[in-house]
Amino acid sequence: MKVILIGFMGSGKTSVGTALSKKLSLPLIDLDLFLEEKTGRKIKDIFKEDGEAAFRSFETASLKEVLETEKDFVLSTGGGVVVREENGLLLEKEPLVIYLKASPDTILKRLQTDEERPLLFGSDKKERIRTLLADRLSAYTSFSKFQIETDGKTVEEIAEECISYL
Ligand code: S3P
């Protein structure tokens, strides 16, 4: 079984993915970590040294590799995995893609002090979250089969809701 979590940065993909992998006894693959292990570089450094386009190419290659070579897993993706049409087409073919929805306020609360996400560097984090989320909203919806509202819910509740769809 291939369970794939998509959603904006800070929407809980990694923590829900961890809970889900335990409940389902499936390995957890974190696409960002997979990419960092493959390249031997931190995402922050790839963005800084080579730019977003280079990062997106590594992300697409990683997504392809996981989907082609692994059979059973819970995959926690990076929030921008839907940005490339090519990735979207791969995701669309998968039956268990779950979009974890979170409001800009929730995301801001979770990422207020974060220093790991290059796309949120800069002064007006709230505005950046709003804009990026608005840009990506339709992709998250159209590339997923199920959507879960996560605001105000615990990781445990969200994981259980995911399981109810499987
Ligand atoms: C990104 C999200 C990050 C990471 C990179 C780019 C994005 O992953 O892939 O910083 O474009 O939204 P998380 O969603 O796990 O933070």
Short mmCIF file of N, CA, C and O in Angstrom, two decimals, residues 19-149:
data_model
loop_
_atom_site.label_atom_id
_atom_site.label_comp_id
_atom_site.label_asym_id
_atom_site.label_seq_id
_atom_site.Cartn_x
_atom_site.Cartn_y
_atom_site.Cartn_z
N ALA A 19 2.94 8.87 12.67
CA ALA A 19 1.86 8.16 13.39
C ALA A 19 1.23 7.09 12.49
O ALA A 19 0.99 5.96 12.90
N LEU A 20 1.00 7.47 11.23
CA LEU A 20 0.37 6.54 10.28
C LEU A 20 1.25 5.32 10.03
O LEU A 20 0.75 4.20 9.96
N SER A 21 2.54 5.56 9.87
CA SER A 21 3.44 4.44 9.55
C SER A 21 3.44 3.45 10.71
O SER A 21 3.49 2.24 10.49
N LYS A 22 3.33 3.95 11.95
CA LYS A 22 3.28 3.04 13.10
C LYS A 22 1.98 2.25 13.10
O LYS A 22 1.96 1.04 13.25
N LYS A 23 0.87 2.98 12.89
CA LYS A 23 -0.44 2.32 12.93
C LYS A 23 -0.58 1.28 11.82
O LYS A 23 -1.22 0.26 12.00
N LEU A 24 -0.01 1.58 10.67
CA LEU A 24 -0.18 0.68 9.51
C LEU A 24 0.98 -0.31 9.37
O LEU A 24 0.98 -1.13 8.45
N SER A 25 1.98 -0.18 10.25
CA SER A 25 3.20 -0.99 10.15
C SER A 25 3.82 -0.90 8.75
O SER A 25 4.15 -1.91 8.13
N LEU A 26 3.93 0.30 8.27
CA LEU A 26 4.56 0.55 6.97
C LEU A 26 5.76 1.47 7.18
O LEU A 26 5.73 2.32 8.09
N PRO A 27 6.80 1.33 6.37
CA PRO A 27 7.92 2.26 6.53
C PRO A 27 7.52 3.69 6.17
O PRO A 27 6.69 3.89 5.27
N LEU A 28 8.11 4.64 6.87
CA LEU A 28 7.87 6.04 6.55
C LEU A 28 9.01 6.54 5.67
O LEU A 28 10.18 6.37 6.00
N ILE A 29 8.64 7.14 4.55
CA ILE A 29 9.67 7.79 3.72
C ILE A 29 9.37 9.28 3.72
O ILE A 29 8.26 9.70 3.39
N ASP A 30 10.35 10.05 4.14
CA ASP A 30 10.21 11.51 4.11
C ASP A 30 10.97 11.98 2.87
O ASP A 30 12.19 11.81 2.78
N LEU A 31 10.25 12.54 1.91
CA LEU A 31 10.87 12.87 0.63
C LEU A 31 12.02 13.87 0.77
O LEU A 31 13.03 13.77 0.07
N ASP A 32 11.87 14.82 1.70
CA ASP A 32 12.96 15.79 1.92
C ASP A 32 14.22 15.10 2.44
O ASP A 32 15.33 15.39 2.00
N LEU A 33 14.03 14.18 3.40
CA LEU A 33 15.20 13.46 3.95
C LEU A 33 15.82 12.55 2.90
O LEU A 33 17.04 12.45 2.78
N PHE A 34 14.94 11.91 2.12
CA PHE A 34 15.40 11.03 1.04
C PHE A 34 16.29 11.82 0.09
O PHE A 34 17.39 11.40 -0.28
N LEU A 35 15.80 13.00 -0.28
CA LEU A 35 16.54 13.89 -1.20
C LEU A 35 17.88 14.33 -0.57
O LEU A 35 18.92 14.34 -1.23
N GLU A 36 17.83 14.66 0.71
CA GLU A 36 19.07 15.10 1.37
C GLU A 36 20.09 13.96 1.44
O GLU A 36 21.28 14.17 1.26
N GLU A 37 19.58 12.74 1.68
CA GLU A 37 20.50 11.60 1.73
C GLU A 37 21.08 11.31 0.35
O GLU A 37 22.26 11.05 0.20
N LYS A 38 20.24 11.39 -0.68
CA LYS A 38 20.70 11.12 -2.05
C LYS A 38 21.75 12.12 -2.50
O LYS A 38 22.72 11.78 -3.16
N THR A 39 21.50 13.39 -2.19
CA THR A 39 22.41 14.44 -2.69
C THR A 39 23.56 14.69 -1.73
O THR A 39 24.56 15.32 -2.10
N GLY A 40 23.40 14.26 -0.49
CA GLY A 40 24.41 14.55 0.53
C GLY A 40 24.42 16.03 0.89
O GLY A 40 25.43 16.55 1.39
N ARG A 41 23.31 16.71 0.63
CA ARG A 41 23.26 18.16 0.91
C ARG A 41 21.98 18.52 1.65
O ARG A 41 20.97 17.83 1.52
N LYS A 42 22.03 19.61 2.42
CA LYS A 42 20.83 20.08 3.09
C LYS A 42 19.99 20.89 2.10
O LYS A 42 20.55 21.61 1.25
N ILE A 43 18.66 20.80 2.25
CA ILE A 43 17.77 21.54 1.36
C ILE A 43 18.08 23.04 1.37
O ILE A 43 18.15 23.70 0.32
N LYS A 44 18.32 23.55 2.56
CA LYS A 44 18.66 24.96 2.72
C LYS A 44 19.85 25.35 1.84
O LYS A 44 19.86 26.39 1.20
N ASP A 45 20.85 24.47 1.81
CA ASP A 45 22.07 24.76 1.04
C ASP A 45 21.82 24.66 -0.47
O ASP A 45 22.36 25.43 -1.25
N ILE A 46 20.98 23.69 -0.86
CA ILE A 46 20.66 23.56 -2.30
C ILE A 46 19.99 24.85 -2.77
O ILE A 46 20.33 25.42 -3.80
N PHE A 47 19.01 25.33 -1.99
CA PHE A 47 18.32 26.58 -2.35
C PHE A 47 19.31 27.73 -2.43
O PHE A 47 19.29 28.51 -3.38
N LYS A 48 20.17 27.83 -1.42
CA LYS A 48 21.10 28.95 -1.34
C LYS A 48 22.14 28.92 -2.47
O LYS A 48 22.40 29.92 -3.11
N GLU A 49 22.67 27.74 -2.71
CA GLU A 49 23.79 27.66 -3.68
C GLU A 49 23.33 27.50 -5.13
O GLU A 49 23.94 28.03 -6.04
N ASP A 50 22.23 26.77 -5.34
CA ASP A 50 21.83 26.45 -6.72
C ASP A 50 20.44 26.97 -7.11
O ASP A 50 20.05 26.89 -8.27
N GLY A 51 19.67 27.40 -6.13
CA GLY A 51 18.35 27.96 -6.43
C GLY A 51 17.23 26.94 -6.40
O GLY A 51 17.46 25.72 -6.33
N GLU A 52 16.00 27.47 -6.46
CA GLU A 52 14.81 26.61 -6.32
C GLU A 52 14.69 25.60 -7.47
O GLU A 52 14.31 24.45 -7.26
N ALA A 53 15.01 26.03 -8.70
CA ALA A 53 14.82 25.13 -9.85
C ALA A 53 15.65 23.86 -9.68
O ALA A 53 15.18 22.75 -9.98
N ALA A 54 16.87 24.02 -9.17
CA ALA A 54 17.74 22.85 -8.96
C ALA A 54 17.10 21.94 -7.90
O ALA A 54 17.05 20.71 -8.07
N PHE A 55 16.61 22.56 -6.84
CA PHE A 55 15.95 21.76 -5.80
C PHE A 55 14.76 20.99 -6.38
O PHE A 55 14.57 19.81 -6.10
N ARG A 56 13.96 21.67 -7.21
CA ARG A 56 12.76 21.01 -7.79
C ARG A 56 13.16 19.80 -8.65
O ARG A 56 12.43 18.82 -8.71
N SER A 57 14.29 19.91 -9.35
CA SER A 57 14.72 18.78 -10.17
C SER A 57 15.09 17.59 -9.29
O SER A 57 14.74 16.44 -9.59
N PHE A 58 15.80 17.86 -8.18
CA PHE A 58 16.13 16.78 -7.24
C PHE A 58 14.85 16.18 -6.66
O PHE A 58 14.74 14.98 -6.45
N GLU A 59 13.88 17.06 -6.40
CA GLU A 59 12.62 16.60 -5.79
C GLU A 59 11.87 15.66 -6.75
O GLU A 59 11.38 14.61 -6.36
N THR A 60 11.82 16.05 -8.02
CA THR A 60 11.14 15.21 -9.02
C THR A 60 11.85 13.86 -9.16
O THR A 60 11.21 12.81 -9.18
N ALA A 61 13.18 13.89 -9.22
CA ALA A 61 13.95 12.65 -9.34
C ALA A 61 13.69 11.75 -8.12
O ALA A 61 13.53 10.53 -8.25
N SER A 62 13.63 12.35 -6.94
CA SER A 62 13.40 11.57 -5.71
C SER A 62 12.01 10.97 -5.71
O SER A 62 11.83 9.79 -5.38
N LEU A 63 11.02 11.77 -6.11
CA LEU A 63 9.64 11.27 -6.13
C LEU A 63 9.53 10.08 -7.10
O LEU A 63 8.95 9.05 -6.76
N LYS A 64 10.11 10.25 -8.27
CA LYS A 64 10.08 9.16 -9.27
C LYS A 64 10.72 7.91 -8.71
O LYS A 64 10.18 6.82 -8.84
N GLU A 65 11.88 8.09 -8.10
CA GLU A 65 12.61 6.93 -7.59
C GLU A 65 11.79 6.20 -6.53
O GLU A 65 11.67 4.97 -6.57
N VAL A 66 11.20 6.93 -5.62
CA VAL A 66 10.41 6.29 -4.56
C VAL A 66 9.21 5.55 -5.17
O VAL A 66 8.96 4.39 -4.86
N LEU A 67 8.50 6.21 -6.06
CA LEU A 67 7.30 5.59 -6.63
C LEU A 67 7.64 4.37 -7.49
O LEU A 67 6.88 3.40 -7.53
N GLU A 68 8.79 4.42 -8.14
CA GLU A 68 9.16 3.31 -9.02
C GLU A 68 9.77 2.14 -8.27
O GLU A 68 9.61 0.99 -8.67
N THR A 69 10.48 2.43 -7.19
CA THR A 69 11.25 1.34 -6.58
C THR A 69 10.63 0.79 -5.29
O THR A 69 10.97 -0.32 -4.90
N GLU A 70 9.76 1.55 -4.65
CA GLU A 70 9.21 1.07 -3.38
C GLU A 70 7.74 0.67 -3.57
O GLU A 70 7.04 1.25 -4.39
N LYS A 71 7.32 -0.31 -2.78
CA LYS A 71 5.95 -0.80 -2.95
C LYS A 71 5.00 -0.39 -1.83
O LYS A 71 3.86 -0.02 -2.07
N ASP A 72 5.49 -0.52 -0.61
CA ASP A 72 4.63 -0.25 0.55
C ASP A 72 5.27 0.81 1.42
O ASP A 72 6.36 0.62 1.93
N PHE A 73 4.57 1.90 1.61
CA PHE A 73 5.14 2.98 2.43
C PHE A 73 4.09 4.04 2.75
O PHE A 73 3.04 4.11 2.12
N VAL A 74 4.46 4.85 3.74
CA VAL A 74 3.77 6.13 3.93
C VAL A 74 4.79 7.16 3.49
O VAL A 74 5.93 7.19 3.99
N LEU A 75 4.42 7.99 2.53
CA LEU A 75 5.35 8.99 2.00
C LEU A 75 4.91 10.38 2.43
O LEU A 75 3.80 10.83 2.13
N SER A 76 5.80 11.05 3.15
CA SER A 76 5.55 12.43 3.52
C SER A 76 6.33 13.30 2.52
O SER A 76 7.55 13.20 2.43
N THR A 77 5.61 14.09 1.74
CA THR A 77 6.25 14.87 0.67
C THR A 77 6.61 16.28 1.16
O THR A 77 6.15 16.70 2.23
N GLY A 78 7.38 17.00 0.38
CA GLY A 78 7.64 18.41 0.68
C GLY A 78 6.45 19.23 0.17
O GLY A 78 5.78 18.84 -0.80
N GLY A 79 6.20 20.35 0.82
CA GLY A 79 5.01 21.14 0.50
C GLY A 79 4.92 21.61 -0.94
O GLY A 79 3.84 21.91 -1.44
N GLY A 80 6.08 21.68 -1.63
CA GLY A 80 6.06 22.19 -2.99
C GLY A 80 6.04 21.11 -4.05
O GLY A 80 6.22 21.39 -5.24
N VAL A 81 5.80 19.88 -3.62
CA VAL A 81 5.86 18.77 -4.59
C VAL A 81 4.81 18.93 -5.70
O VAL A 81 4.99 18.41 -6.80
N VAL A 82 3.77 19.68 -5.42
CA VAL A 82 2.70 19.86 -6.42
C VAL A 82 3.02 20.97 -7.43
O VAL A 82 2.28 21.19 -8.38
N VAL A 83 4.13 21.68 -7.20
CA VAL A 83 4.44 22.84 -8.04
C VAL A 83 4.72 22.41 -9.49
O VAL A 83 4.32 23.06 -10.44
N ARG A 84 5.43 21.29 -9.62
CA ARG A 84 5.75 20.81 -10.98
C ARG A 84 4.65 19.90 -11.50
O ARG A 84 4.33 18.90 -10.88
N GLU A 85 4.17 20.28 -12.65
CA GLU A 85 3.12 19.51 -13.34
C GLU A 85 3.49 18.02 -13.43
O GLU A 85 2.66 17.14 -13.21
N GLU A 86 4.75 17.78 -13.75
CA GLU A 86 5.25 16.42 -13.90
C GLU A 86 5.00 15.59 -12.61
O GLU A 86 4.60 14.43 -12.68
N ASN A 87 5.24 16.22 -11.47
CA ASN A 87 5.00 15.51 -10.20
C ASN A 87 3.51 15.28 -10.00
O ASN A 87 3.08 14.23 -9.53
N GLY A 88 2.74 16.29 -10.37
CA GLY A 88 1.28 16.20 -10.23
C GLY A 88 0.74 15.01 -11.02
O GLY A 88 -0.11 14.27 -10.54
N LEU A 89 1.28 14.83 -12.21
CA LEU A 89 0.80 13.73 -13.05
C LEU A 89 1.14 12.38 -12.42
O LEU A 89 0.35 11.43 -12.49
N LEU A 90 2.29 12.31 -11.76
CA LEU A 90 2.66 11.06 -11.06
C LEU A 90 1.73 10.83 -9.88
O LEU A 90 1.26 9.72 -9.64
N LEU A 91 1.45 11.90 -9.14
CA LEU A 91 0.59 11.78 -7.96
C LEU A 91 -0.84 11.40 -8.34
O LEU A 91 -1.50 10.62 -7.65
N GLU A 92 -1.30 11.98 -9.43
CA GLU A 92 -2.68 11.71 -9.88
C GLU A 92 -2.96 10.23 -10.12
O GLU A 92 -4.07 9.77 -10.01
N LYS A 93 -1.90 9.50 -10.47
CA LYS A 93 -2.06 8.08 -10.76
C LYS A 93 -2.17 7.23 -9.50
O LYS A 93 -2.51 6.05 -9.57
N GLU A 94 -1.83 7.83 -8.37
CA GLU A 94 -1.83 7.07 -7.11
C GLU A 94 -3.19 7.17 -6.42
O GLU A 94 -3.74 8.26 -6.30
N PRO A 95 -3.70 6.03 -5.93
CA PRO A 95 -5.05 6.05 -5.35
C PRO A 95 -5.15 6.63 -3.94
O PRO A 95 -6.22 7.03 -3.50
N LEU A 96 -4.01 6.68 -3.21
CA LEU A 96 -4.11 7.08 -1.80
C LEU A 96 -3.31 8.35 -1.50
O LEU A 96 -2.42 8.36 -0.65
N VAL A 97 -3.63 9.39 -2.21
CA VAL A 97 -2.96 10.67 -1.94
C VAL A 97 -3.89 11.51 -1.06
O VAL A 97 -5.04 11.80 -1.42
N ILE A 98 -3.39 11.87 0.11
CA ILE A 98 -4.21 12.60 1.09
C ILE A 98 -3.65 14.01 1.28
O ILE A 98 -2.45 14.17 1.57
N TYR A 99 -4.51 14.99 1.13
CA TYR A 99 -4.10 16.39 1.31
C TYR A 99 -4.44 16.82 2.74
O TYR A 99 -5.61 16.82 3.14
N LEU A 100 -3.40 17.18 3.50
CA LEU A 100 -3.62 17.69 4.85
C LEU A 100 -3.76 19.21 4.76
O LEU A 100 -2.79 19.92 4.48
N LYS A 101 -4.98 19.68 5.00
CA LYS A 101 -5.25 21.11 4.87
C LYS A 101 -5.00 21.84 6.19
O LYS A 101 -5.40 21.35 7.25
N ALA A 102 -4.38 23.00 6.10
CA ALA A 102 -4.19 23.83 7.31
C ALA A 102 -4.36 25.28 6.91
O ALA A 102 -3.99 25.67 5.79
N SER A 103 -4.91 26.08 7.81
CA SER A 103 -5.13 27.49 7.50
C SER A 103 -3.81 28.26 7.62
O SER A 103 -2.89 27.82 8.33
N PRO A 104 -3.71 29.43 6.98
CA PRO A 104 -2.48 30.23 7.09
C PRO A 104 -2.14 30.54 8.55
O PRO A 104 -0.97 30.54 8.93
N ASP A 105 -3.15 30.78 9.39
CA ASP A 105 -2.86 31.09 10.80
C ASP A 105 -2.22 29.92 11.52
O ASP A 105 -1.27 30.08 12.29
N THR A 106 -2.75 28.72 11.27
CA THR A 106 -2.18 27.52 11.89
C THR A 106 -0.75 27.31 11.41
O THR A 106 0.16 27.03 12.20
N ILE A 107 -0.55 27.48 10.10
CA ILE A 107 0.79 27.28 9.53
C ILE A 107 1.76 28.29 10.14
O ILE A 107 2.87 27.94 10.55
N LEU A 108 1.31 29.54 10.24
CA LEU A 108 2.17 30.58 10.80
C LEU A 108 2.56 30.25 12.24
O LEU A 108 3.73 30.37 12.62
N LYS A 109 1.59 29.80 13.02
CA LYS A 109 1.86 29.44 14.42
C LYS A 109 2.94 28.36 14.49
O LYS A 109 3.85 28.41 15.28
N ARG A 110 2.80 27.36 13.61
CA ARG A 110 3.74 26.24 13.65
C ARG A 110 5.12 26.61 13.14
O ARG A 110 6.12 26.03 13.56
N LEU A 111 5.18 27.57 12.22
CA LEU A 111 6.47 27.86 11.58
C LEU A 111 7.07 29.22 11.95
O LEU A 111 8.04 29.65 11.34
N GLN A 112 6.44 29.86 12.95
CA GLN A 112 6.87 31.20 13.35
C GLN A 112 8.38 31.32 13.53
O GLN A 112 9.00 32.25 13.05
N THR A 113 8.96 30.34 14.23
CA THR A 113 10.39 30.45 14.54
C THR A 113 11.26 29.53 13.68
O THR A 113 12.44 29.37 13.94
N ASP A 114 10.63 28.93 12.66
CA ASP A 114 11.36 27.99 11.81
C ASP A 114 12.45 28.67 10.99
O ASP A 114 12.25 29.76 10.46
N GLU A 115 13.59 28.02 10.90
CA GLU A 115 14.68 28.59 10.09
C GLU A 115 15.18 27.60 9.04
O GLU A 115 16.29 27.71 8.54
N GLU A 116 14.34 26.62 8.74
CA GLU A 116 14.75 25.57 7.81
C GLU A 116 14.09 25.70 6.42
O GLU A 116 14.46 25.00 5.50
N ARG A 117 13.06 26.53 6.32
CA ARG A 117 12.32 26.60 5.04
C ARG A 117 12.68 27.86 4.25
O ARG A 117 12.14 28.95 4.49
N PRO A 118 13.57 27.69 3.26
CA PRO A 118 14.06 28.85 2.51
C PRO A 118 12.96 29.69 1.88
O PRO A 118 13.10 30.91 1.76
N LEU A 119 11.84 29.05 1.50
CA LEU A 119 10.78 29.83 0.83
C LEU A 119 10.07 30.77 1.79
O LEU A 119 9.32 31.65 1.37
N LEU A 120 10.29 30.58 3.09
CA LEU A 120 9.64 31.48 4.05
C LEU A 120 10.62 32.44 4.70
O LEU A 120 10.27 33.16 5.63
N PHE A 121 11.86 32.45 4.19
CA PHE A 121 12.83 33.41 4.73
C PHE A 121 12.36 34.81 4.33
O PHE A 121 11.70 35.00 3.32
N GLY A 122 12.74 35.78 5.16
CA GLY A 122 12.38 37.16 4.82
C GLY A 122 11.47 37.74 5.87
O GLY A 122 11.16 37.09 6.87
N SER A 123 11.00 38.94 5.62
CA SER A 123 10.32 39.67 6.68
C SER A 123 8.87 39.25 6.91
O SER A 123 8.50 38.88 8.02
N ASP A 124 8.05 39.30 5.86
CA ASP A 124 6.62 39.08 6.09
C ASP A 124 6.21 37.62 5.85
O ASP A 124 5.68 37.27 4.80
N LYS A 125 6.45 36.81 6.87
CA LYS A 125 6.18 35.37 6.75
C LYS A 125 4.70 35.10 6.48
O LYS A 125 4.33 34.25 5.68
N LYS A 126 3.84 35.86 7.17
CA LYS A 126 2.41 35.62 7.04
C LYS A 126 1.94 35.83 5.60
O LYS A 126 1.20 35.03 5.03
N GLU A 127 2.40 36.93 5.01
CA GLU A 127 2.01 37.26 3.65
C GLU A 127 2.55 36.21 2.67
O GLU A 127 1.88 35.79 1.73
N ARG A 128 3.76 35.78 2.93
CA ARG A 128 4.41 34.76 2.09
C ARG A 128 3.60 33.45 2.13
O ARG A 128 3.36 32.82 1.11
N ILE A 129 3.17 33.08 3.33
CA ILE A 129 2.37 31.85 3.48
C ILE A 129 1.05 32.00 2.71
O ILE A 129 0.65 31.12 1.96
N ARG A 130 0.40 33.13 2.90
CA ARG A 130 -0.89 33.36 2.21
C ARG A 130 -0.75 33.25 0.69
O ARG A 130 -1.54 32.60 0.02
N THR A 131 0.26 33.92 0.17
CA THR A 131 0.44 33.96 -1.28
C THR A 131 0.77 32.57 -1.85
O THR A 131 0.15 32.13 -2.82
N LEU A 132 1.73 31.92 -1.20
CA LEU A 132 2.15 30.60 -1.70
C LEU A 132 1.00 29.60 -1.61
O LEU A 132 0.78 28.80 -2.52
N LEU A 133 0.27 29.67 -0.48
CA LEU A 133 -0.83 28.73 -0.29
C LEU A 133 -1.92 28.97 -1.35
O LEU A 133 -2.44 28.02 -1.95
N ALA A 134 -2.22 30.23 -1.61
CA ALA A 134 -3.23 30.55 -2.62
C ALA A 134 -2.79 30.04 -4.00
O ALA A 134 -3.60 29.48 -4.76
N ASP A 135 -1.50 30.17 -4.29
CA ASP A 135 -0.97 29.70 -5.59
C ASP A 135 -1.10 28.19 -5.74
O ASP A 135 -1.26 27.68 -6.84
N ARG A 136 -0.98 27.48 -4.63
CA ARG A 136 -0.90 26.02 -4.70
C ARG A 136 -2.20 25.30 -4.41
O ARG A 136 -2.29 24.08 -4.61
N LEU A 137 -3.17 26.04 -3.90
CA LEU A 137 -4.40 25.42 -3.41
C LEU A 137 -5.06 24.47 -4.41
O LEU A 137 -5.41 23.33 -4.08
N SER A 138 -5.20 24.93 -5.65
CA SER A 138 -5.92 24.09 -6.62
C SER A 138 -5.11 22.85 -6.95
O SER A 138 -5.67 21.78 -7.21
N ALA A 139 -3.79 22.96 -6.92
CA ALA A 139 -2.95 21.77 -7.20
C ALA A 139 -3.10 20.75 -6.07
O ALA A 139 -3.25 19.56 -6.32
N TYR A 140 -3.08 21.23 -4.82
CA TYR A 140 -3.24 20.29 -3.69
C TYR A 140 -4.57 19.54 -3.83
O TYR A 140 -4.65 18.35 -3.59
N THR A 141 -5.59 20.29 -4.19
CA THR A 141 -6.91 19.67 -4.28
C THR A 141 -6.99 18.71 -5.46
O THR A 141 -7.44 17.58 -5.32
N SER A 142 -6.50 19.15 -6.62
CA SER A 142 -6.71 18.30 -7.79
C SER A 142 -5.79 17.08 -7.81
O SER A 142 -6.14 16.07 -8.41
N PHE A 143 -4.63 17.15 -7.16
CA PHE A 143 -3.73 16.00 -7.19
C PHE A 143 -3.98 15.02 -6.03
O PHE A 143 -3.29 14.02 -5.91
N SER A 144 -4.95 15.33 -5.16
CA SER A 144 -5.22 14.42 -4.03
C SER A 144 -6.56 13.73 -4.23
O SER A 144 -7.44 14.23 -4.94
N LYS A 145 -6.71 12.57 -3.58
CA LYS A 145 -7.99 11.85 -3.64
C LYS A 145 -8.83 12.17 -2.40
O LYS A 145 -10.05 12.05 -2.42
N PHE A 146 -8.15 12.50 -1.29
CA PHE A 146 -8.86 12.79 -0.04
C PHE A 146 -8.28 14.06 0.57
O PHE A 146 -7.10 14.33 0.42
N GLN A 147 -9.14 14.81 1.25
CA GLN A 147 -8.68 16.02 1.92
C GLN A 147 -9.11 15.99 3.38
O GLN A 147 -10.24 15.62 3.67
N ILE A 148 -8.20 16.38 4.24
CA ILE A 148 -8.51 16.38 5.67
C ILE A 148 -8.21 17.76 6.26
O ILE A 148 -7.11 18.28 6.09
N GLU A 149 -9.19 18.32 6.94
CA GLU A 149 -8.98 19.58 7.67
C GLU A 149 -8.19 19.26 8.92
O GLU A 149 -8.62 18.40 9.70
#
